[in-house]
PDB file of C-alpha atoms in Angstrom:
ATOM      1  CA  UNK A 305      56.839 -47.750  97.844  1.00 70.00           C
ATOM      2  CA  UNK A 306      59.159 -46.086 100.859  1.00 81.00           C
ATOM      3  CA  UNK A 307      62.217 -47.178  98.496  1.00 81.00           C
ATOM      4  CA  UNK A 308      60.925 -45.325  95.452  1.00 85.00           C
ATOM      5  CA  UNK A 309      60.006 -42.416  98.033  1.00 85.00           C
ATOM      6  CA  UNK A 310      63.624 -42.596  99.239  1.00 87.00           C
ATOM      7  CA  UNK A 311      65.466 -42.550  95.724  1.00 89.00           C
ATOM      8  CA  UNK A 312      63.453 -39.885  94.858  1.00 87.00           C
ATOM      9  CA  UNK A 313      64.456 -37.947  97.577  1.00 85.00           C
ATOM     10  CA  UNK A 314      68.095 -38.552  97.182  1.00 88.00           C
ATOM     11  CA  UNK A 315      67.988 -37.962  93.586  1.00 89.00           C
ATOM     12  CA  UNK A 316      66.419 -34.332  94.350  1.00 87.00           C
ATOM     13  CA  UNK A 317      69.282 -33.845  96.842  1.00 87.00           C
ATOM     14  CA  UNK A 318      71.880 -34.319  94.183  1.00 89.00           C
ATOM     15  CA  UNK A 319      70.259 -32.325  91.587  1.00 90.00           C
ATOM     16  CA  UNK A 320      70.181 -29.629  94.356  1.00 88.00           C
ATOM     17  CA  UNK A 321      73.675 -29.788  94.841  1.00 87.00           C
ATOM     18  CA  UNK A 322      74.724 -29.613  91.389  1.00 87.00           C
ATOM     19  CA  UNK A 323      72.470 -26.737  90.735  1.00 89.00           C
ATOM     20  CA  UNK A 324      74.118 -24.744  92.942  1.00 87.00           C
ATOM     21  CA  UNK A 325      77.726 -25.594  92.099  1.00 85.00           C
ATOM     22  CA  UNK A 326      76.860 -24.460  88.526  1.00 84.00           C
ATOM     23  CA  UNK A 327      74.978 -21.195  89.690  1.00 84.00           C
ATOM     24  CA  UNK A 328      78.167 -19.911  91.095  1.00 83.00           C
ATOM     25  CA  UNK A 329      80.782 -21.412  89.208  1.00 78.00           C
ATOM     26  CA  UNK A 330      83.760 -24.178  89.112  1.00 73.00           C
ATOM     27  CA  UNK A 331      86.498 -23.727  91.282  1.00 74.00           C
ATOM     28  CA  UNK A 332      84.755 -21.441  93.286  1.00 79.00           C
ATOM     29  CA  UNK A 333      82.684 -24.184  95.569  1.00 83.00           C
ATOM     30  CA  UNK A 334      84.730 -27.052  97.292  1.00 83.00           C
ATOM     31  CA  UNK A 335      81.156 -28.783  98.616  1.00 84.00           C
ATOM     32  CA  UNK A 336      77.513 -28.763  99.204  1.00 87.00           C
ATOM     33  CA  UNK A 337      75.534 -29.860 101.780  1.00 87.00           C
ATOM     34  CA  UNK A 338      71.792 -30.498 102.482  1.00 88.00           C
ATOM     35  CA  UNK A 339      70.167 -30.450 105.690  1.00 86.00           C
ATOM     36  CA  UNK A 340      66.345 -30.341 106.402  1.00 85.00           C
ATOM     37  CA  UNK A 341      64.900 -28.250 109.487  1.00 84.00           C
ATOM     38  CA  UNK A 342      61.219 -27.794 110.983  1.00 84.00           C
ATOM     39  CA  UNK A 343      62.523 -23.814 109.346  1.00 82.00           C
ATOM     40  CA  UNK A 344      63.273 -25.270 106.169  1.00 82.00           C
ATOM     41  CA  UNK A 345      66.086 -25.993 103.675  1.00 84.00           C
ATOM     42  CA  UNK A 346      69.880 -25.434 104.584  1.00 88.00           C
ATOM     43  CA  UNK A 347      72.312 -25.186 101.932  1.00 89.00           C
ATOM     44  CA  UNK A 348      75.588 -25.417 103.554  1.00 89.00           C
ATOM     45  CA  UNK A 349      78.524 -24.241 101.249  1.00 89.00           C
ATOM     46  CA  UNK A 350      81.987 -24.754 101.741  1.00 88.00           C
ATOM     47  CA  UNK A 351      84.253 -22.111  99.695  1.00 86.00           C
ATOM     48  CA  UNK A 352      87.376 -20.505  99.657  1.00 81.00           C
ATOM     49  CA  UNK A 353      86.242 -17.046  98.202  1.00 81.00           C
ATOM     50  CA  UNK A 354      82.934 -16.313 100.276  1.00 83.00           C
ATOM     51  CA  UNK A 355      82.863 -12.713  99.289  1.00 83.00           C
ATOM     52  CA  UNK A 356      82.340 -13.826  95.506  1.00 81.00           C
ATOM     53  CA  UNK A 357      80.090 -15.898  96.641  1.00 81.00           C
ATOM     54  CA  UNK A 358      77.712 -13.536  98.521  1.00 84.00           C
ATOM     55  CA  UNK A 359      78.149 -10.888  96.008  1.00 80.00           C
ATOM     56  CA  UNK A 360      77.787  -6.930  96.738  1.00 83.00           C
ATOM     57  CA  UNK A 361      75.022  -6.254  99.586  1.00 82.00           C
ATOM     58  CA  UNK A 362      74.262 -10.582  99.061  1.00 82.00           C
ATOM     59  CA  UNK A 363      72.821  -9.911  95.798  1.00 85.00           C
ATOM     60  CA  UNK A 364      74.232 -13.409  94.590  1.00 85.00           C
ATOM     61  CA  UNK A 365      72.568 -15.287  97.742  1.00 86.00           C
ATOM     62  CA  UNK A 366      69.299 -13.826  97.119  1.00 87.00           C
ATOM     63  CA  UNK A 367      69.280 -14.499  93.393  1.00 87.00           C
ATOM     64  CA  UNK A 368      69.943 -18.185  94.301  1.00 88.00           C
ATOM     65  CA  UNK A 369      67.473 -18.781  96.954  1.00 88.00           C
ATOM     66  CA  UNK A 370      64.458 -17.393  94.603  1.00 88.00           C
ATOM     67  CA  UNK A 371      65.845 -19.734  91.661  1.00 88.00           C
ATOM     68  CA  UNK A 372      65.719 -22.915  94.553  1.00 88.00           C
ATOM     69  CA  UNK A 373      62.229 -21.195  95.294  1.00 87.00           C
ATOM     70  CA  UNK A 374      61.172 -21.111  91.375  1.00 87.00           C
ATOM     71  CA  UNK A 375      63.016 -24.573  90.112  1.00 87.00           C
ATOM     72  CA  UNK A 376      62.758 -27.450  93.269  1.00 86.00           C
ATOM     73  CA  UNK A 377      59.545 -25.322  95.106  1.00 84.00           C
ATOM     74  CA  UNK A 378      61.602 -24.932  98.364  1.00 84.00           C
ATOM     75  CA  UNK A 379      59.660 -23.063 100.642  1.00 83.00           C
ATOM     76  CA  UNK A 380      62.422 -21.459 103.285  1.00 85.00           C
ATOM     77  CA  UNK A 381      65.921 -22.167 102.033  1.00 87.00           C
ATOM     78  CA  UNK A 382      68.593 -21.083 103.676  1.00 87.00           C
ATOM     79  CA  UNK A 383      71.852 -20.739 102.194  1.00 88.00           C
ATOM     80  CA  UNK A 384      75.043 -20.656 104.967  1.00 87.00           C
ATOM     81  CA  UNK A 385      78.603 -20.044 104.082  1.00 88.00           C
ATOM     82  CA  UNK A 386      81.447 -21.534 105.535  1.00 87.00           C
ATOM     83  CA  UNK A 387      84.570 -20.863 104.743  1.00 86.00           C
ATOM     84  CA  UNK A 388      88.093 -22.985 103.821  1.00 84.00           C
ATOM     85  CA  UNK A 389      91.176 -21.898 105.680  1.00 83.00           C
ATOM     86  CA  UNK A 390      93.771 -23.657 103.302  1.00 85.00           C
ATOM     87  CA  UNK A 391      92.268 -23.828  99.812  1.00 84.00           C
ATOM     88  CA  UNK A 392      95.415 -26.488  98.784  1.00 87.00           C
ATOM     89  CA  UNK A 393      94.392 -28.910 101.358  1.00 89.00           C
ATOM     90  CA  UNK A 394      91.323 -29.280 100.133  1.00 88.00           C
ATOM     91  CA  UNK A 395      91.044 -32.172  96.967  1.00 90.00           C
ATOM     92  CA  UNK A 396      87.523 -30.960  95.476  1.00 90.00           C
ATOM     93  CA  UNK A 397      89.195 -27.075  95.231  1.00 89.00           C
ATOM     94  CA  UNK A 398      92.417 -28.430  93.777  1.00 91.00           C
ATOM     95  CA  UNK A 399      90.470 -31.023  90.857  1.00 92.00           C
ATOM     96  CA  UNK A 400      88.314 -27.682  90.154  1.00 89.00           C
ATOM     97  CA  UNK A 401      91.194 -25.520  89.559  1.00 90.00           C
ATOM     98  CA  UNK A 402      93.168 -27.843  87.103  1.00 93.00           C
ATOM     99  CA  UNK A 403      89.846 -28.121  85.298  1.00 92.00           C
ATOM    100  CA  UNK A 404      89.535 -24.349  85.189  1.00 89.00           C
ATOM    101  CA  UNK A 405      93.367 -23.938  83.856  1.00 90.00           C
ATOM    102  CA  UNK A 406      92.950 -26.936  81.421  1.00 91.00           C
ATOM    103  CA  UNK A 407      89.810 -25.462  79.898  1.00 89.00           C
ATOM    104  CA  UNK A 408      91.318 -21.757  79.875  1.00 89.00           C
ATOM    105  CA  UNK A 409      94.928 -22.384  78.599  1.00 88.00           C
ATOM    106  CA  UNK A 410      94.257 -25.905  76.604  1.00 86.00           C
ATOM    107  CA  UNK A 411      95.484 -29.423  77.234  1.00 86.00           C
ATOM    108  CA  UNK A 412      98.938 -28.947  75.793  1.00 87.00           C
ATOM    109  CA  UNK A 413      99.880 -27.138  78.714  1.00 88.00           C
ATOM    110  CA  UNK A 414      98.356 -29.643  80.690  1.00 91.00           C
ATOM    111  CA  UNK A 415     102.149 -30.280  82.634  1.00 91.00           C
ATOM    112  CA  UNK A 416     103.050 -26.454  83.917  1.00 92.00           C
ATOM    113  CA  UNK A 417      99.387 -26.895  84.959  1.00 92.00           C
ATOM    114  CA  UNK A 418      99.985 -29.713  87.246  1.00 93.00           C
ATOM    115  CA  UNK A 419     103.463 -29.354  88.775  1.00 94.00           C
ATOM    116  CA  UNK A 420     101.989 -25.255  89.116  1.00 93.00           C
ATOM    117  CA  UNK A 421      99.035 -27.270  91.490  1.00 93.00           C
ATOM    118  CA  UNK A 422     101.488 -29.892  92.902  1.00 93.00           C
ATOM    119  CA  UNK A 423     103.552 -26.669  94.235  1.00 93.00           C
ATOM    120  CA  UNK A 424     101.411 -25.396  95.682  1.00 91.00           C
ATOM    121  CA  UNK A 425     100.169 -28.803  97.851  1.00 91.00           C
ATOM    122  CA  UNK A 426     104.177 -28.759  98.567  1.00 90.00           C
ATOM    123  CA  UNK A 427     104.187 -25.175 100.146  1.00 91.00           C
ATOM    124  CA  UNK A 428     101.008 -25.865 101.805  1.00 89.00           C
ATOM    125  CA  UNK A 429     102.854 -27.996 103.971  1.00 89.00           C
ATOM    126  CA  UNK A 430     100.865 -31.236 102.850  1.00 90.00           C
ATOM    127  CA  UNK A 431     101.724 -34.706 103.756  1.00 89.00           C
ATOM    128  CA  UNK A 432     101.695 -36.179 100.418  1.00 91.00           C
ATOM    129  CA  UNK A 433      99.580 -35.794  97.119  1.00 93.00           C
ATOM    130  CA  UNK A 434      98.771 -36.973  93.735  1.00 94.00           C
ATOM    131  CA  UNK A 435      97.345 -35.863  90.296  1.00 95.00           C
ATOM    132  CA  UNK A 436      96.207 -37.970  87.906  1.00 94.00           C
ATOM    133  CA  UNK A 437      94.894 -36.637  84.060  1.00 94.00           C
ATOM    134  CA  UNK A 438      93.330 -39.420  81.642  1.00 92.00           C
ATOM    135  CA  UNK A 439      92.186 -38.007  78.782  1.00 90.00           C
ATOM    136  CA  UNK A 440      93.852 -37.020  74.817  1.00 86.00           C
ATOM    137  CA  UNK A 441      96.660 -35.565  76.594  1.00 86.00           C
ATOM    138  CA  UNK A 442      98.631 -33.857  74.807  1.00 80.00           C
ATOM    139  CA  UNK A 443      98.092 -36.479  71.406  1.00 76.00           C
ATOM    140  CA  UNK A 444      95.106 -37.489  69.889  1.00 79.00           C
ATOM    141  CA  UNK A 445      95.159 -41.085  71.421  1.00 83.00           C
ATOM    142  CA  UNK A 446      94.029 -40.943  75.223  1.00 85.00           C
ATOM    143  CA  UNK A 447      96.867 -41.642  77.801  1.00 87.00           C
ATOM    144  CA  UNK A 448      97.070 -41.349  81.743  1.00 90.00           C
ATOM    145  CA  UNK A 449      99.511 -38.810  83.354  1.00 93.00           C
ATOM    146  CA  UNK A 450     100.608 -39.128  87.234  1.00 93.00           C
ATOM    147  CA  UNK A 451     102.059 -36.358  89.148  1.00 94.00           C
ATOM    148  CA  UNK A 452     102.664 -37.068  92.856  1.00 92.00           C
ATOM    149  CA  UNK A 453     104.670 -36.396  96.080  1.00 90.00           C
ATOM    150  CA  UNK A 454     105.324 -37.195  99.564  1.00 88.00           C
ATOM    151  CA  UNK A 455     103.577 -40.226 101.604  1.00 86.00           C
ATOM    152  CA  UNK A 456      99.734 -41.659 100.487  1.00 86.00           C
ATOM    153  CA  UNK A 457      98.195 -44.815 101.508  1.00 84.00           C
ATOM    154  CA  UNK A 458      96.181 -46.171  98.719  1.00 83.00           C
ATOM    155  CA  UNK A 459      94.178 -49.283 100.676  1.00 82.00           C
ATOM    156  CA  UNK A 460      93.357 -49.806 103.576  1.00 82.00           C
ATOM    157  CA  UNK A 461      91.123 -47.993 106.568  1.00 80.00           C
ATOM    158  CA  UNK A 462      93.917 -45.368 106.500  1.00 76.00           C
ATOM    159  CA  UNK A 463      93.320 -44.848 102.725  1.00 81.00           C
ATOM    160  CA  UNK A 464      89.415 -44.058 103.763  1.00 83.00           C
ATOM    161  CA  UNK A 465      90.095 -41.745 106.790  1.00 83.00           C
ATOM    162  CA  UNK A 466      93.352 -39.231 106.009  1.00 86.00           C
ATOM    163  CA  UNK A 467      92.981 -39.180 102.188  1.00 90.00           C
ATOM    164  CA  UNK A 468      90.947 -36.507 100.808  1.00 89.00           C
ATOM    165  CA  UNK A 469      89.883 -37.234  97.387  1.00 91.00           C
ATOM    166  CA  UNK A 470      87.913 -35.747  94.709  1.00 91.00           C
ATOM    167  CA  UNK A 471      87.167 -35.886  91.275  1.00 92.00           C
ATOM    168  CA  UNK A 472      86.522 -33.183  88.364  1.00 91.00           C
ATOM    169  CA  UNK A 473      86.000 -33.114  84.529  1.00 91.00           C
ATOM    170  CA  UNK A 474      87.403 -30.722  81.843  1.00 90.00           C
ATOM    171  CA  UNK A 475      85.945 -30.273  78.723  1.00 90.00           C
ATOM    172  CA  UNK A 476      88.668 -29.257  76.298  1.00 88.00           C
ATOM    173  CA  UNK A 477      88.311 -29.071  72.364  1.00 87.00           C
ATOM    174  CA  UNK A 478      90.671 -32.441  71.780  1.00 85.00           C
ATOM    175  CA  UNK A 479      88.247 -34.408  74.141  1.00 87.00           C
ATOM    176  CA  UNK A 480      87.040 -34.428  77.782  1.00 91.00           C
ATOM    177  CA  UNK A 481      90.049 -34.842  80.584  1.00 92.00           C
ATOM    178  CA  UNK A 482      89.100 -36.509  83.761  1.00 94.00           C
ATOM    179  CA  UNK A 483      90.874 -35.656  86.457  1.00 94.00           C
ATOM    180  CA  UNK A 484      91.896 -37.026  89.814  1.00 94.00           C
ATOM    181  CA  UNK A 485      93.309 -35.634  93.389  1.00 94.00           C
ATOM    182  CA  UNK A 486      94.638 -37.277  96.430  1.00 93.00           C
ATOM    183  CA  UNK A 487      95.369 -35.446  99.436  1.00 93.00           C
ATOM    184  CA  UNK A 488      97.353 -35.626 102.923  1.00 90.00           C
ATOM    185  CA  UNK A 489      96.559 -32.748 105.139  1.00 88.00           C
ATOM    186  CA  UNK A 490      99.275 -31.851 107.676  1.00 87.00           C
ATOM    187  CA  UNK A 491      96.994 -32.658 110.451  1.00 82.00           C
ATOM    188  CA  UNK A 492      96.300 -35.875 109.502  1.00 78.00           C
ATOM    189  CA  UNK A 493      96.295 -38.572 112.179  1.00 68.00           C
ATOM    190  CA  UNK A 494      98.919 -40.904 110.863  1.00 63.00           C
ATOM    191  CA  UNK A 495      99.734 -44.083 113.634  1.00 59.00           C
ATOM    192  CA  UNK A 496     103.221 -45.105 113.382  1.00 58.00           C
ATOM    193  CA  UNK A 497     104.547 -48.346 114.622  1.00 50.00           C
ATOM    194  CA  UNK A 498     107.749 -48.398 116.251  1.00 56.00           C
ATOM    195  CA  UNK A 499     109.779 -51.765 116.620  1.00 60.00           C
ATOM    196  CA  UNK A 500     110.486 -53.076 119.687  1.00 60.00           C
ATOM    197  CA  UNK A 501     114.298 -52.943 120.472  1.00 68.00           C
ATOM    198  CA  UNK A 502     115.795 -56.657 122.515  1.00 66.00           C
ATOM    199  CA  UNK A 503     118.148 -55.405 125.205  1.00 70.00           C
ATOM    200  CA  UNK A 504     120.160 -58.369 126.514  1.00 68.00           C
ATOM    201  CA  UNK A 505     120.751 -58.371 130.159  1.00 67.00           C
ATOM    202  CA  UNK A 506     124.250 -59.248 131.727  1.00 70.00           C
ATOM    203  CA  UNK A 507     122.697 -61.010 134.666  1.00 67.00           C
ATOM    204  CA  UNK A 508     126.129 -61.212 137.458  1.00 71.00           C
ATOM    205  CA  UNK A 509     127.655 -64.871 137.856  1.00 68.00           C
ATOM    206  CA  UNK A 510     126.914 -66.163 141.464  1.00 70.00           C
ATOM    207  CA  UNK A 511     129.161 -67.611 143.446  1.00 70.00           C
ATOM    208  CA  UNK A 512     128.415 -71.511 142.986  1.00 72.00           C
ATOM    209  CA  UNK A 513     128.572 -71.046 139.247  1.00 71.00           C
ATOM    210  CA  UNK A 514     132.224 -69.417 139.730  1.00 71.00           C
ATOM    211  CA  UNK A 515     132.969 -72.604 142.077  1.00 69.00           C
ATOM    212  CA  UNK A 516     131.733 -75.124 139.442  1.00 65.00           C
ATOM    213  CA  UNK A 517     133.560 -73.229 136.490  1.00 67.00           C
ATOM    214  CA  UNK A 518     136.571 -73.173 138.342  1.00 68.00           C
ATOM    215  CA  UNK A 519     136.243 -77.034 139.264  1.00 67.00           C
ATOM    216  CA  UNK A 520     135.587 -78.326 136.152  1.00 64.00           C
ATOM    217  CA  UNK A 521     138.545 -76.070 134.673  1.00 62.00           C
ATOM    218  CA  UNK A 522     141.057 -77.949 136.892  1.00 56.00           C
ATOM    219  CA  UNK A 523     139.834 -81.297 136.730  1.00 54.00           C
ATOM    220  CA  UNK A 524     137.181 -81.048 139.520  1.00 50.00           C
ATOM    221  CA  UNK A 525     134.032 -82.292 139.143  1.00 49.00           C
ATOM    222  CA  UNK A 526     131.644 -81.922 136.719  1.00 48.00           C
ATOM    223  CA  UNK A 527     127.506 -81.685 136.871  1.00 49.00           C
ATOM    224  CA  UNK A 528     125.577 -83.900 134.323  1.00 49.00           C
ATOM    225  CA  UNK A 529     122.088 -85.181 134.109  1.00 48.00           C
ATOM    226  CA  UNK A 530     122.311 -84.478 138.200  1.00 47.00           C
ATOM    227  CA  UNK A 531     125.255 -86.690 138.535  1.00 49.00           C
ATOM    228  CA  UNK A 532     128.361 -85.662 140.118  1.00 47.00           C
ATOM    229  CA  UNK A 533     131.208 -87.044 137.720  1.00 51.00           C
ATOM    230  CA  UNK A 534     134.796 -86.397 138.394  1.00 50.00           C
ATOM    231  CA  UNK A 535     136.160 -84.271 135.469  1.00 48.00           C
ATOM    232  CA  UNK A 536     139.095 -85.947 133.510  1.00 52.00           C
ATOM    233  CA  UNK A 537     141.888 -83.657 132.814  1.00 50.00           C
ATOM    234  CA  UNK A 538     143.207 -83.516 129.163  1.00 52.00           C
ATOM    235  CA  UNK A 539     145.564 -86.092 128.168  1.00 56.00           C
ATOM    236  CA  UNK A 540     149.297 -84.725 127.723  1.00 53.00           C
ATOM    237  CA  UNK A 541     150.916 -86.408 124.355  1.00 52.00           C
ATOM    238  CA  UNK A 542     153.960 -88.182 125.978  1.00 53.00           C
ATOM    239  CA  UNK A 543     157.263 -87.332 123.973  1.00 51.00           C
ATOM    240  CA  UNK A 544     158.936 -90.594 121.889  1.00 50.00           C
ATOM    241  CA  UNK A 545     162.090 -91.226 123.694  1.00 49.00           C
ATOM    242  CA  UNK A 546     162.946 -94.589 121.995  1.00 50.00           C
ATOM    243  CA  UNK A 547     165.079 -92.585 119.730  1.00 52.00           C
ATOM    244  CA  UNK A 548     167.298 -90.917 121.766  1.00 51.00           C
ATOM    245  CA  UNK A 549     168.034 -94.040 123.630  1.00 50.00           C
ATOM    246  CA  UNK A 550     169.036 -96.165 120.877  1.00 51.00           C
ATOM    247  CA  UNK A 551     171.623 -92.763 120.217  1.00 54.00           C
ATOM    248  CA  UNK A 552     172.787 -93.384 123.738  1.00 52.00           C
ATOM    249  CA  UNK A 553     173.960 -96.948 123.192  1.00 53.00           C
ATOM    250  CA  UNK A 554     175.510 -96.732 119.909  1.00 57.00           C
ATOM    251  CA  UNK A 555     177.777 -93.830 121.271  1.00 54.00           C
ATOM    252  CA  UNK A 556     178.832 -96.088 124.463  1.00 57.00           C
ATOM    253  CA  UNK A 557     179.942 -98.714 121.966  1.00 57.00           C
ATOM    254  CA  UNK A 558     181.411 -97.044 119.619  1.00 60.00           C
ATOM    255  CA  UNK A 559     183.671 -95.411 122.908  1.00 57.00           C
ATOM    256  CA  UNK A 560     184.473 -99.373 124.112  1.00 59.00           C
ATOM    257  CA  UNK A 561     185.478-100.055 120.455  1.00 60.00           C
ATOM    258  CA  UNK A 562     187.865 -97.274 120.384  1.00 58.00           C
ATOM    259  CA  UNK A 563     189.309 -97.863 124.511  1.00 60.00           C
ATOM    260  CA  UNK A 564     189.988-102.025 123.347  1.00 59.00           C
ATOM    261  CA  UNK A 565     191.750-101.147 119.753  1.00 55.00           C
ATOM    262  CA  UNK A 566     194.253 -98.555 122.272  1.00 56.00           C
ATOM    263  CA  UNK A 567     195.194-100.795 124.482  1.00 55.00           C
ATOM    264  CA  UNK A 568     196.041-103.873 121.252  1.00 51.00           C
ATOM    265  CA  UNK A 569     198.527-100.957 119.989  1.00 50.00           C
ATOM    266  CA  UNK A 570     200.185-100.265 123.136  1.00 47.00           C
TER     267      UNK A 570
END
């Protein structure tokens, strides 16, 4: 029984809301919201153009509270304005305004219509953004067009916390055109990681390393496994003399020879 009580009253929230985004218009209301009071009802709407939306001398606000009064029996509603600084940071605005353009100038302009949006986001100063159209654009067979920009996380608890999206529906004479907007504000609180940079250290040489160095460069000794060895010097490669030798002895008999046949002649 509470759970029927409880859809009910969600499902009377939501027609609420609808209602009055279709009293004053698309692309005039970014949001709705509900909140109950021991005073009543308060509608809470968030717009970019609150002087349309209150009308001459609030003629608009009181025709809406006494059709809230008439249709869902409200007793006190209370309708509040608030206003949107920066109408292109704002997803719901931006999906309601390419569903105005598409419905006004036709899907075959469907293109100017989204890079004209997309510009905008860009002068805005927006972190990144995205369109996305699915519908029978610009042929009669249904396709999916992406226009984007800039940096967007698409999973994660980033994707839930900085992106803004909404969602909005065109009806065109070809077919109905969904649409799709993703948004980055400026202000967004975006964590970046920086890596860690390894500086090396040249710790100075102390003086018993120097000494050891030194040793074991001249043949001192050497440290291993804790055992003083005495460090071998490298081996010199000894010249072959045998060579030069044999030379030697054939030239001192070949001089006999040549001292034994002189003294024969003489």
């Amino acid at each position: 029984m509470i759970e029927r009580q409880f859809i009910a009253a969600k499902k009377r929230e939501f027609m609420i809301k609808e209602f009055v985004k279709n009293e004053l218009g698309k692309g005039k209301v970014s949001a709705v919201g509900l909140e109950r009071t021991p005073l009543g009802e308060r509608i809470i709407v968030h717009t970019s153009k609150p002087g349309l939306i209150i009308g001459r001398r609030g003629e608009t606000i009181q025709d809406l509270t006494s059709l809230l009064k008439q249709k869902f029996k409200l007793e006190n509603p209370q309708i509040e304005i608030v206003e949107i600084k920066r109408a292109e940071h704002d997803a719901q605005f931006m999906a309601d305004y390419i569903a105005s353009s598409l419905e006004r100038f036709g899907p075959l302009r469907f293109k100017s219509v989204a890079y004209k949006a997309l510009q905008r986001m860009i002068e805005s100063k927006a972190l990144g953004a995205e369109i996305r159209l699915g519908g029978k654009l610009p042929s009669e067979r249904a396709k999916s067009w992406r226009f984007a920009y800039g940096y967007l996380k698409k999973t994660g608890h980033p994707a839930e916390l900085i992106v803004n999206k909404a969602y909005a529906v065109a009806n065109t004479k070809p077919g109905v055109v969904g649409i799709k907007v993703l948004i980055v504000p400026p202000d967004a609180d975006i964590i970046e990681i920086k890596e860690k940079t390894i500086i090396e250290e040249q710790v100075p040489e102390s003086a018993e390393e120097r000494g050891v160095r030194e040793s074991t460069s001249k043949g001192g000794k050497e440290i291993k496994d804790g055992k003083v060895e005495n460090a071998k010097a490298p081996k010199k490669k000894k010249e072959k003399k045998g060579n030069g030798v044999k030379e030697k002895i054939k030239v001192e008999e070949t001089a006999e020879e040549i001292s034994e046949a002189s003294g024969e002649e003489k």
